[in-house]
Amino acid sequence: MDTAGFADLVEPITHDGFLAGTAVLTTITLVAGALAVRRILPRNERDETLPWTEDGPR
Amino acid sequence: MRSGVPWKGCAGPARIDVTATPRVAGTTRTYEFSGNTAVLGAGAAPPEVRGESLAGTRPRAARVTALVPAHNEEIGIAQTIDSLRRQTQPPDRILVAADNCTDGTVAIARAMGVEVIETVGNTAKKAGALNQGLALVLPTLEPHDVVLMMDADSRLSPIFIARGMRYFDKHPQRGGISGSYVAGDHPSRVGLLQRIEYAQGLRTVHRRAGRIHVLSGAATMFTVEALMTVARLRGSSLIPGVPGQVYDEASLTEDYELTVALQRVGFDPRCARDCRVVTDIMPTWSDWRTQRLRWQRGTLETLMTYGFVEHTRKAWAVQAWTYFRTLVPLLMVAIWSYAVAFEELSLHLMWLALIPVFMLDQLLASWRTGRRGRLYAVVLVPMLLYDLVQSVVYWQALSRALHGADPEWIT
């Protein structure tokens, strides 16, 4: 098999891999963005046994 | 004591033999001490462990003992002791456990009027020094008393102990209260990056009601009850280690190991927002790498020792995510390279909208690090590079944990 033939053979495989990798990266980017938004939003988990909740967060 | 400083131990076990019989709630309890161990006498389980309450039967207010392990800490020990003395509720006893010091640490501590013990035959570095110190102080204490363990390169905020005691008053089953660690000022770039990292990590902890991965070695308060319970149950199916020892001397990260041990025996330790402790950071990249190798390897080895059990499942998941995350940059390089070489490139501008979100997130998380810290964080690239370098260290740590290589300590 010549070089061109081999390239034609593996091209669909590498292209599918590229699409899969892109999908993974897209998912990770979206998850990271969602986590960043979550961290930006105010959040203070309440626990009645923690003293700072008696006087409000400092 | 800075985590990771070199400890030169001598051969042979330490021998500190003490027997004490403190009275607790009308019951005589015998602690037997041998070497670095502190073992509760047979048939004298703590009332809380037996399901009884100490409320209303306490003979006196809780006492606080500060225990400071130190190895060649002449630069920082005076400030550490001074910060203890300046507490609004000063500790009843300050004990420096000097371990193989060859500098002026012992002389400075004695000149400041605190008790100093010099470890004998300690080969277990910080954990061994702490165990020898605890073997001396625990016999004098009652279960509701508190031991503050702090590094000799750290400084407490003046209300640290008073606020920490409030936590235990409110909920004794905390067992341990970790200080909120803040990186000390350092002019180097690696110092600033650590400062940002500490601030961001602490913000996450505070947003989770103080649930913390590791009770900071910089400064953490423990009830005697919690320490004795851990010591008594070491070597059982619950927690590893030598029966009678509070700290597992086989661990590279004794503070993390103790955190897991406390949780395994039923305590619920937290980090206190208002107990602040300023601690020195690694001043050079070389020191930083050595410290992080030890931290990460110690974490992995602790998890491997405990296995996939109730109190380590989340930590295992965090580690899996951590290592997966390190592969993302490699995937990005591969995908982009392939795209440039073989595919048609197209850029969707909507993705750029995410960048301000990441910048705002970084800005808020690093707000307490000052103008320079905020600037470094908001431009994203420095912390991305920092994470990248840390990723390499993580893989090295994994390799060493799996192959059992000799541990490295900062020189």
Short mmCIF file of C-alpha atoms in Angstrom, two decimals:
data_model
loop_
_atom_site.label_atom_id
_atom_site.label_comp_id
_atom_site.label_asym_id
_atom_site.label_seq_id
_atom_site.Cartn_x
_atom_site.Cartn_y
_atom_site.Cartn_z
CA MET A 1 0.00 0.00 0.00
CA ASP A 2 1.40 3.40 -0.97
CA THR A 3 1.46 6.47 1.28
CA ALA A 4 -1.61 8.04 -0.27
CA GLY A 5 -3.54 4.84 0.15
CA PHE A 6 -2.59 4.62 3.78
CA ALA A 7 -3.61 8.26 4.37
CA ASP A 8 -6.98 7.60 2.76
CA LEU A 9 -7.40 4.61 5.03
CA VAL A 10 -6.66 6.38 8.32
CA GLU A 11 -8.29 9.72 7.45
CA PRO A 12 -11.82 8.72 8.52
CA ILE A 13 -10.45 7.35 11.77
CA THR A 14 -8.40 10.43 12.64
CA HIS A 15 -11.27 12.68 11.61
CA ASP A 16 -13.63 10.84 13.93
CA GLY A 17 -11.03 11.14 16.68
CA PHE A 18 -10.76 14.83 16.01
CA LEU A 19 -14.53 15.23 16.30
CA ALA A 20 -14.58 13.24 19.53
CA GLY A 21 -11.74 15.29 20.97
CA THR A 22 -13.49 18.48 20.00
CA ALA A 23 -16.64 17.27 21.71
CA VAL A 24 -14.70 16.47 24.88
CA LEU A 25 -13.03 19.88 24.89
CA THR A 26 -16.35 21.62 24.28
CA THR A 27 -17.90 19.77 27.20
CA ILE A 28 -14.99 20.60 29.48
CA THR A 29 -15.14 24.26 28.48
CA LEU A 30 -18.86 24.42 29.22
CA VAL A 31 -18.41 22.67 32.57
CA ALA A 32 -15.56 25.01 33.49
CA GLY A 33 -17.71 27.99 32.52
CA ALA A 34 -20.61 26.72 34.62
CA LEU A 35 -18.31 26.18 37.60
CA ALA A 36 -16.93 29.70 37.19
CA VAL A 37 -20.44 31.15 37.17
CA ARG A 38 -21.28 29.10 40.26
CA ARG A 39 -18.21 30.45 42.05
CA ILE A 40 -19.11 34.00 41.08
CA LEU A 41 -22.59 33.74 42.55
CA PRO A 42 -22.90 34.36 46.31
CA ARG A 43 -22.95 31.24 48.39
CA ASN A 44 -22.40 30.70 52.05
CA GLU A 45 -23.44 27.35 53.30
CA ARG A 46 -25.13 27.68 56.65
CA ASP A 47 -24.21 25.52 59.58
CA GLU A 48 -25.71 26.33 62.94
CA THR A 49 -22.71 24.91 64.78
CA LEU A 50 -20.34 27.37 63.17
CA PRO A 51 -19.93 30.47 65.32
CA TRP A 52 -19.63 32.96 62.50
CA THR A 53 -23.25 32.30 61.56
CA GLU A 54 -24.31 33.72 64.93
CA ASP A 55 -23.19 37.17 63.96
CA GLY A 56 -23.51 36.79 60.23
CA PRO A 57 -20.63 36.23 57.86
CA ARG A 58 -17.62 38.36 58.55
CA MET B 1 8.26 24.32 61.71
CA ARG B 2 8.07 24.67 58.00
CA SER B 3 6.57 21.61 56.46
CA GLY B 4 9.24 19.86 54.55
CA VAL B 5 12.35 21.15 56.28
CA PRO B 6 15.08 18.56 56.69
CA TRP B 7 15.01 16.51 59.84
CA LYS B 8 18.10 14.73 60.88
CA GLY B 9 17.13 11.88 63.08
CA CYS B 10 19.33 9.56 65.08
CA ALA B 11 18.99 5.83 65.19
CA GLY B 12 16.94 4.20 67.90
CA PRO B 13 13.51 4.91 69.28
CA ALA B 14 12.74 7.83 71.54
CA ARG B 15 11.93 6.97 75.12
CA ILE B 16 9.64 9.27 77.04
CA ASP B 17 8.01 7.26 79.76
CA VAL B 18 5.23 9.00 81.60
CA THR B 19 2.29 7.79 83.58
CA ALA B 20 -0.41 10.15 84.70
CA THR B 21 -3.81 9.76 86.26
CA PRO B 22 -6.01 12.77 85.55
CA ARG B 23 -9.51 12.73 87.04
CA VAL B 24 -12.34 13.14 84.57
CA ALA B 25 -15.96 13.39 85.66
CA GLY B 26 -15.35 11.36 88.75
CA THR B 27 -13.53 8.63 86.89
CA THR B 28 -9.85 7.97 87.21
CA ARG B 29 -8.37 7.58 83.79
CA THR B 30 -4.88 6.31 83.25
CA TYR B 31 -2.81 7.31 80.30
CA GLU B 32 0.19 5.13 79.67
CA PHE B 33 3.01 6.59 77.66
CA SER B 34 5.86 4.80 76.06
CA GLY B 35 8.15 6.25 73.43
CA ASN B 36 6.08 8.45 71.17
CA THR B 37 2.82 6.79 72.11
CA ALA B 38 -0.03 7.76 74.34
CA VAL B 39 -2.43 4.96 75.14
CA LEU B 40 -5.60 5.16 77.11
CA GLY B 41 -5.60 2.67 79.92
CA ALA B 42 -7.78 -0.42 79.56
CA GLY B 43 -11.39 -0.06 80.56
CA ALA B 44 -11.37 3.69 80.53
CA ALA B 45 -13.09 4.65 77.32
CA PRO B 46 -13.95 8.35 77.08
CA PRO B 47 -17.51 9.18 78.14
CA GLU B 48 -18.35 10.57 74.71
CA VAL B 49 -17.18 7.38 73.07
CA ARG B 50 -19.43 5.45 75.45
CA GLY B 51 -22.32 7.68 74.39
CA GLU B 52 -22.36 9.70 77.61
CA SER B 53 -22.19 13.44 77.89
CA LEU B 54 -19.74 15.50 79.84
CA ALA B 55 -22.14 18.44 80.00
CA GLY B 56 -22.51 19.76 83.51
CA THR B 57 -19.80 17.52 84.92
CA ARG B 58 -16.71 19.33 83.72
CA PRO B 59 -14.49 20.10 86.66
CA ARG B 60 -13.01 23.23 85.14
CA ALA B 61 -12.83 25.38 82.04
CA ALA B 62 -10.95 23.94 79.09
CA ARG B 63 -7.21 24.61 79.04
CA VAL B 64 -5.28 25.33 75.90
CA THR B 65 -1.79 24.02 75.27
CA ALA B 66 0.18 25.26 72.29
CA LEU B 67 2.61 22.78 70.80
CA VAL B 68 5.10 24.13 68.27
CA PRO B 69 7.35 21.63 66.48
CA ALA B 70 10.50 23.35 65.25
CA HIS B 71 13.54 22.39 63.25
CA ASN B 72 16.04 25.22 62.73
CA GLU B 73 13.42 27.93 62.90
CA GLU B 74 15.44 30.71 64.48
CA ILE B 75 14.11 33.19 61.92
CA GLY B 76 10.44 32.71 62.69
CA ILE B 77 10.13 31.21 66.16
CA ALA B 78 10.09 34.52 68.02
CA GLN B 79 7.21 35.87 65.95
CA THR B 80 5.34 32.60 66.38
CA ILE B 81 5.65 32.70 70.17
CA ASP B 82 4.83 36.38 70.19
CA SER B 83 1.61 35.74 68.28
CA LEU B 84 0.66 33.16 70.91
CA ARG B 85 1.36 35.60 73.71
CA ARG B 86 -0.77 38.28 72.05
CA GLN B 87 -3.88 36.15 71.99
CA THR B 88 -6.99 37.61 73.59
CA GLN B 89 -7.17 34.19 75.24
CA PRO B 90 -3.52 33.19 75.62
CA PRO B 91 -2.67 29.49 75.83
CA ASP B 92 -2.15 28.14 79.33
CA ARG B 93 1.04 26.43 78.22
CA ILE B 94 3.40 26.89 75.30
CA LEU B 95 5.70 24.02 74.44
CA VAL B 96 8.28 24.08 71.66
CA ALA B 97 9.31 20.64 70.44
CA ALA B 98 12.78 21.34 69.08
CA ASP B 99 13.85 18.61 66.74
CA ASN B 100 17.56 18.28 66.01
CA CYS B 101 18.03 22.04 65.91
CA THR B 102 21.49 23.26 65.08
CA ASP B 103 20.70 26.96 65.09
CA GLY B 104 19.40 29.36 67.73
CA THR B 105 15.84 28.04 67.88
CA VAL B 106 16.16 26.51 71.34
CA ALA B 107 17.98 29.51 72.82
CA ILE B 108 15.44 31.98 71.43
CA ALA B 109 12.47 29.97 72.66
CA ARG B 110 13.98 29.58 76.14
CA ALA B 111 14.87 33.27 76.25
CA MET B 112 11.22 34.04 75.56
CA GLY B 113 10.24 32.00 78.57
CA VAL B 114 8.42 29.09 76.98
CA GLU B 115 8.99 25.42 77.67
CA VAL B 116 11.29 23.63 75.28
CA ILE B 117 11.76 19.92 74.84
CA GLU B 118 14.42 18.54 72.58
CA THR B 119 13.40 15.40 70.79
CA VAL B 120 15.38 12.26 71.40
CA GLY B 121 16.19 9.85 68.61
CA ASN B 122 13.46 11.15 66.39
CA THR B 123 13.59 9.75 62.86
CA ALA B 124 10.04 10.67 61.93
CA LYS B 125 10.59 14.38 61.35
CA LYS B 126 7.62 16.62 62.17
CA ALA B 127 5.22 13.80 63.01
CA GLY B 128 7.76 12.32 65.41
CA ALA B 129 8.41 15.66 67.09
CA LEU B 130 4.69 16.23 67.52
CA ASN B 131 4.21 12.76 68.94
CA GLN B 132 7.00 13.29 71.46
CA GLY B 133 5.54 16.64 72.47
CA LEU B 134 2.06 15.16 72.79
CA ALA B 135 3.39 12.32 74.89
CA LEU B 136 4.41 14.94 77.42
CA VAL B 137 1.39 17.22 77.39
CA LEU B 138 -1.55 14.85 77.00
CA PRO B 139 -1.17 13.23 80.44
CA THR B 140 -1.74 16.60 82.05
CA LEU B 141 -4.93 17.34 80.17
CA GLU B 142 -8.57 16.36 80.28
CA PRO B 143 -10.69 15.30 77.31
CA HIS B 144 -12.29 18.70 76.80
CA ASP B 145 -8.95 20.50 76.91
CA VAL B 146 -7.49 21.69 73.65
CA VAL B 147 -4.09 21.33 72.02
CA LEU B 148 -3.10 23.89 69.40
CA MET B 149 -0.55 22.53 67.00
CA MET B 150 1.15 25.22 64.94
CA ASP B 151 4.17 25.58 62.70
CA ALA B 152 7.07 27.70 63.85
CA ASP B 153 6.91 29.81 60.69
CA SER B 154 3.30 30.87 61.24
CA ARG B 155 1.60 33.72 63.08
CA LEU B 156 -1.91 33.66 64.54
CA SER B 157 -4.45 36.45 64.48
CA PRO B 158 -5.06 37.72 68.06
CA ILE B 159 -8.53 36.17 68.34
CA PHE B 160 -7.53 32.79 66.94
CA ILE B 161 -7.76 30.77 70.15
CA ALA B 162 -10.79 32.58 71.55
CA ARG B 163 -12.78 32.01 68.37
CA GLY B 164 -11.58 28.44 68.04
CA MET B 165 -12.76 27.67 71.56
CA ARG B 166 -16.20 28.95 70.61
CA TYR B 167 -16.35 26.33 67.92
CA PHE B 168 -15.64 23.55 70.38
CA ASP B 169 -18.11 24.96 72.90
CA LYS B 170 -20.77 24.96 70.25
CA HIS B 171 -20.00 21.53 68.89
CA PRO B 172 -17.38 19.39 70.67
CA GLN B 173 -17.61 16.69 68.01
CA ARG B 174 -15.68 18.96 65.67
CA GLY B 175 -12.53 17.37 67.07
CA GLY B 176 -10.33 19.75 65.11
CA ILE B 177 -10.58 23.37 64.06
CA SER B 178 -8.20 24.45 61.35
CA GLY B 179 -7.02 28.00 60.94
CA SER B 180 -7.74 29.90 57.76
CA TYR B 181 -4.31 29.99 56.21
CA VAL B 182 -3.04 33.09 54.49
CA ALA B 183 0.26 33.19 52.64
CA GLY B 184 2.76 35.64 54.03
CA ASP B 185 4.09 38.43 51.84
CA HIS B 186 7.02 37.56 49.64
CA PRO B 187 8.40 39.67 46.81
CA SER B 188 9.04 36.75 44.45
CA ARG B 189 6.72 35.77 41.63
CA VAL B 190 6.39 32.23 42.95
CA GLY B 191 5.41 33.73 46.30
CA LEU B 192 2.65 35.78 44.71
CA LEU B 193 1.31 32.80 42.80
CA GLN B 194 1.14 30.77 46.00
CA ARG B 195 -0.61 33.66 47.70
CA ILE B 196 -3.25 33.66 44.97
CA GLU B 197 -3.57 29.90 45.16
CA TYR B 198 -4.03 29.96 48.94
CA ALA B 199 -6.62 32.71 48.74
CA GLN B 200 -8.62 30.92 46.08
CA GLY B 201 -8.52 27.64 47.95
CA LEU B 202 -9.59 29.26 51.18
CA ARG B 203 -12.52 31.00 49.52
CA THR B 204 -13.75 27.63 48.31
CA VAL B 205 -13.44 26.18 51.81
CA HIS B 206 -15.38 29.04 53.36
CA ARG B 207 -18.15 28.70 50.80
CA ARG B 208 -18.53 25.07 51.90
CA ALA B 209 -19.12 25.93 55.56
CA GLY B 210 -15.51 25.28 56.47
CA ARG B 211 -15.31 21.74 55.13
CA ILE B 212 -11.65 21.38 54.41
CA HIS B 213 -9.51 18.78 52.68
CA VAL B 214 -6.74 18.98 55.26
CA LEU B 215 -6.57 20.56 58.69
CA SER B 216 -3.76 22.98 58.18
CA GLY B 217 -0.40 22.14 59.69
CA ALA B 218 0.12 25.89 59.98
CA ALA B 219 -2.28 26.01 62.93
CA THR B 220 -5.04 23.68 64.05
CA MET B 221 -6.73 23.22 67.42
CA PHE B 222 -7.71 19.73 68.55
CA THR B 223 -9.62 18.51 71.54
CA VAL B 224 -7.69 16.07 73.69
CA GLU B 225 -10.63 13.74 73.31
CA ALA B 226 -10.16 13.64 69.55
CA LEU B 227 -6.41 13.10 69.76
CA MET B 228 -6.74 10.34 72.32
CA THR B 229 -9.45 8.60 70.32
CA VAL B 230 -7.23 8.58 67.25
CA ALA B 231 -4.24 7.34 69.28
CA ARG B 232 -6.30 4.59 70.84
CA LEU B 233 -7.74 3.35 67.54
CA ARG B 234 -4.54 3.40 65.51
CA GLY B 235 -3.72 -0.01 64.18
CA SER B 236 -7.36 -1.02 64.17
CA SER B 237 -9.44 -1.67 61.07
CA LEU B 238 -10.52 1.99 61.12
CA ILE B 239 -7.20 3.80 60.93
CA PRO B 240 -3.62 2.73 60.25
CA GLY B 241 -0.54 3.45 62.31
CA VAL B 242 1.05 2.45 65.55
CA PRO B 243 -1.40 2.03 68.43
CA GLY B 244 -1.02 4.89 70.86
CA GLN B 245 0.50 7.39 68.44
CA VAL B 246 -1.53 10.44 67.51
CA TYR B 247 0.33 11.16 64.28
CA ASP B 248 1.13 8.43 61.79
CA GLU B 249 4.89 8.66 61.53
CA ALA B 250 4.88 6.77 58.25
CA SER B 251 2.96 9.51 56.51
CA LEU B 252 4.62 12.22 54.42
CA THR B 253 1.65 14.50 55.10
CA GLU B 254 0.86 13.88 58.74
CA ASP B 255 -1.71 16.68 58.86
CA TYR B 256 -3.76 15.22 56.02
CA GLU B 257 -3.51 11.74 57.46
CA LEU B 258 -4.74 12.98 60.83
CA THR B 259 -7.63 14.78 59.14
CA VAL B 260 -8.80 11.54 57.55
CA ALA B 261 -8.22 9.66 60.80
CA LEU B 262 -10.41 12.11 62.74
CA GLN B 263 -13.20 11.70 60.23
CA ARG B 264 -12.88 7.94 60.32
CA VAL B 265 -13.36 7.84 64.09
CA GLY B 266 -16.43 10.04 63.97
CA PHE B 267 -15.31 13.65 64.27
CA ASP B 268 -16.32 16.44 61.93
CA PRO B 269 -13.40 18.89 61.75
CA ARG B 270 -13.75 22.20 59.98
CA CYS B 271 -11.85 25.31 59.02
CA ALA B 272 -12.73 28.46 60.94
CA ARG B 273 -13.21 31.58 58.89
CA ASP B 274 -12.25 33.88 61.72
CA CYS B 275 -9.20 31.97 62.97
CA ARG B 276 -6.59 33.39 60.66
CA VAL B 277 -3.01 32.18 60.47
CA VAL B 278 -0.34 33.71 58.30
CA THR B 279 2.22 31.21 57.13
CA ASP B 280 5.41 31.50 55.15
CA ILE B 281 5.40 30.23 51.59
CA MET B 282 8.12 28.57 49.55
CA PRO B 283 10.45 31.33 48.38
CA THR B 284 11.92 29.56 45.34
CA TRP B 285 10.58 27.32 42.61
CA SER B 286 12.90 24.56 43.75
CA ASP B 287 11.52 24.62 47.30
CA TRP B 288 8.01 24.89 45.93
CA ARG B 289 8.47 21.80 43.77
CA THR B 290 9.88 19.79 46.65
CA GLN B 291 7.04 20.83 48.93
CA ARG B 292 4.34 20.04 46.36
CA LEU B 293 5.90 16.70 45.53
CA ARG B 294 5.71 15.78 49.18
CA TRP B 295 2.18 17.09 49.64
CA GLN B 296 0.81 15.32 46.60
CA ARG B 297 2.69 12.11 47.21
CA GLY B 298 1.64 12.13 50.86
CA THR B 299 -1.98 12.64 49.84
CA LEU B 300 -1.86 9.78 47.36
CA GLU B 301 -0.13 7.43 49.78
CA THR B 302 -2.64 8.26 52.50
CA LEU B 303 -5.50 7.49 50.14
CA MET B 304 -3.84 4.24 49.08
CA THR B 305 -3.36 3.29 52.71
CA TYR B 306 -6.99 3.90 53.61
CA GLY B 307 -8.41 2.60 50.35
CA PHE B 308 -11.76 3.56 48.87
CA VAL B 309 -13.74 3.93 52.08
CA GLU B 310 -16.52 6.24 53.19
CA HIS B 311 -14.30 9.13 54.24
CA THR B 312 -11.93 8.99 51.29
CA ARG B 313 -14.33 8.54 48.37
CA LYS B 314 -14.63 12.22 47.71
CA ALA B 315 -10.87 12.66 47.94
CA TRP B 316 -10.38 9.88 45.41
CA ALA B 317 -12.83 11.62 43.08
CA VAL B 318 -10.95 14.89 43.52
CA GLN B 319 -7.71 13.14 42.64
CA ALA B 320 -9.27 11.54 39.56
CA TRP B 321 -10.53 14.93 38.43
CA THR B 322 -7.14 16.50 39.18
CA TYR B 323 -5.26 14.06 36.99
CA PHE B 324 -7.87 14.17 34.25
CA ARG B 325 -7.61 17.96 34.26
CA THR B 326 -3.87 17.78 33.73
CA LEU B 327 -4.49 16.01 30.41
CA VAL B 328 -6.73 18.74 29.02
CA PRO B 329 -3.87 20.99 27.82
CA LEU B 330 -2.35 18.03 25.98
CA LEU B 331 -5.69 17.29 24.35
CA MET B 332 -6.00 20.94 23.35
CA VAL B 333 -2.59 20.95 21.72
CA ALA B 334 -3.37 17.72 19.86
CA ILE B 335 -6.75 18.88 18.62
CA TRP B 336 -5.53 22.30 17.56
CA SER B 337 -2.53 20.82 15.78
CA TYR B 338 -4.71 18.38 13.91
CA ALA B 339 -7.18 21.10 13.04
CA VAL B 340 -4.47 23.37 11.65
CA ALA B 341 -2.95 20.55 9.63
CA PHE B 342 -5.94 18.67 8.30
CA GLU B 343 -9.21 20.48 8.96
CA GLU B 344 -10.81 23.77 8.06
CA LEU B 345 -10.48 26.21 10.94
CA SER B 346 -13.47 28.21 12.05
CA LEU B 347 -13.67 30.39 15.12
CA HIS B 348 -17.02 30.95 16.77
CA LEU B 349 -16.85 34.28 18.57
CA MET B 350 -19.46 33.22 21.11
CA TRP B 351 -16.77 31.22 22.89
CA LEU B 352 -14.92 34.43 23.61
CA ALA B 353 -17.84 35.44 25.84
CA LEU B 354 -16.59 32.89 28.35
CA ILE B 355 -13.32 34.71 28.89
CA PRO B 356 -14.82 37.61 30.90
CA VAL B 357 -16.61 35.00 33.05
CA PHE B 358 -13.31 33.29 33.85
CA MET B 359 -11.67 36.66 34.49
CA LEU B 360 -14.40 37.73 36.90
CA ASP B 361 -14.22 34.40 38.69
CA GLN B 362 -10.47 34.75 39.14
CA LEU B 363 -10.77 38.35 40.23
CA LEU B 364 -13.30 37.58 42.97
CA ALA B 365 -11.42 34.51 44.16
CA SER B 366 -8.16 36.42 44.52
CA TRP B 367 -9.62 39.68 45.84
CA ARG B 368 -7.77 39.46 49.15
CA THR B 369 -4.36 39.12 47.54
CA GLY B 370 -3.88 42.81 46.83
CA ARG B 371 -3.68 44.76 43.60
CA ARG B 372 -0.75 42.80 42.15
CA GLY B 373 -2.36 39.48 43.01
CA ARG B 374 -5.66 40.50 41.47
CA LEU B 375 -3.86 41.60 38.31
CA TYR B 376 -2.01 38.31 38.00
CA ALA B 377 -5.21 36.37 38.52
CA VAL B 378 -7.42 38.35 36.18
CA VAL B 379 -5.17 38.00 33.16
CA LEU B 380 -5.53 34.21 33.55
CA VAL B 381 -2.26 33.21 31.88
CA PRO B 382 0.01 33.23 34.99
CA MET B 383 -2.27 30.92 36.95
CA LEU B 384 -2.74 28.68 33.90
CA LEU B 385 1.01 28.31 33.65
CA TYR B 386 1.23 27.74 37.40
CA ASP B 387 -1.34 24.94 37.09
CA LEU B 388 0.58 23.51 34.17
CA VAL B 389 3.80 23.31 36.16
CA GLN B 390 1.89 21.85 39.08
CA SER B 391 0.46 19.20 36.78
CA VAL B 392 3.97 17.98 36.01
CA VAL B 393 4.69 17.77 39.73
CA TYR B 394 1.48 15.80 40.27
CA TRP B 395 2.54 13.15 37.76
CA GLN B 396 5.98 12.96 39.32
CA ALA B 397 4.36 12.50 42.71
CA LEU B 398 2.14 9.74 41.36
CA SER B 399 5.14 7.98 39.88
CA ARG B 400 7.06 8.19 43.15
CA ALA B 401 4.09 7.04 45.18
CA LEU B 402 3.66 4.01 42.97
CA HIS B 403 7.38 3.17 42.89
CA GLY B 404 8.09 3.91 46.55
CA ALA B 405 10.97 6.29 45.81
CA ASP B 406 12.84 7.98 48.64
CA PRO B 407 10.95 11.07 49.85
CA GLU B 408 12.46 14.50 49.28
CA TRP B 409 12.64 17.14 51.99
CA ILE B 410 13.45 20.77 51.58
CA THR B 411 17.08 21.54 52.28
#
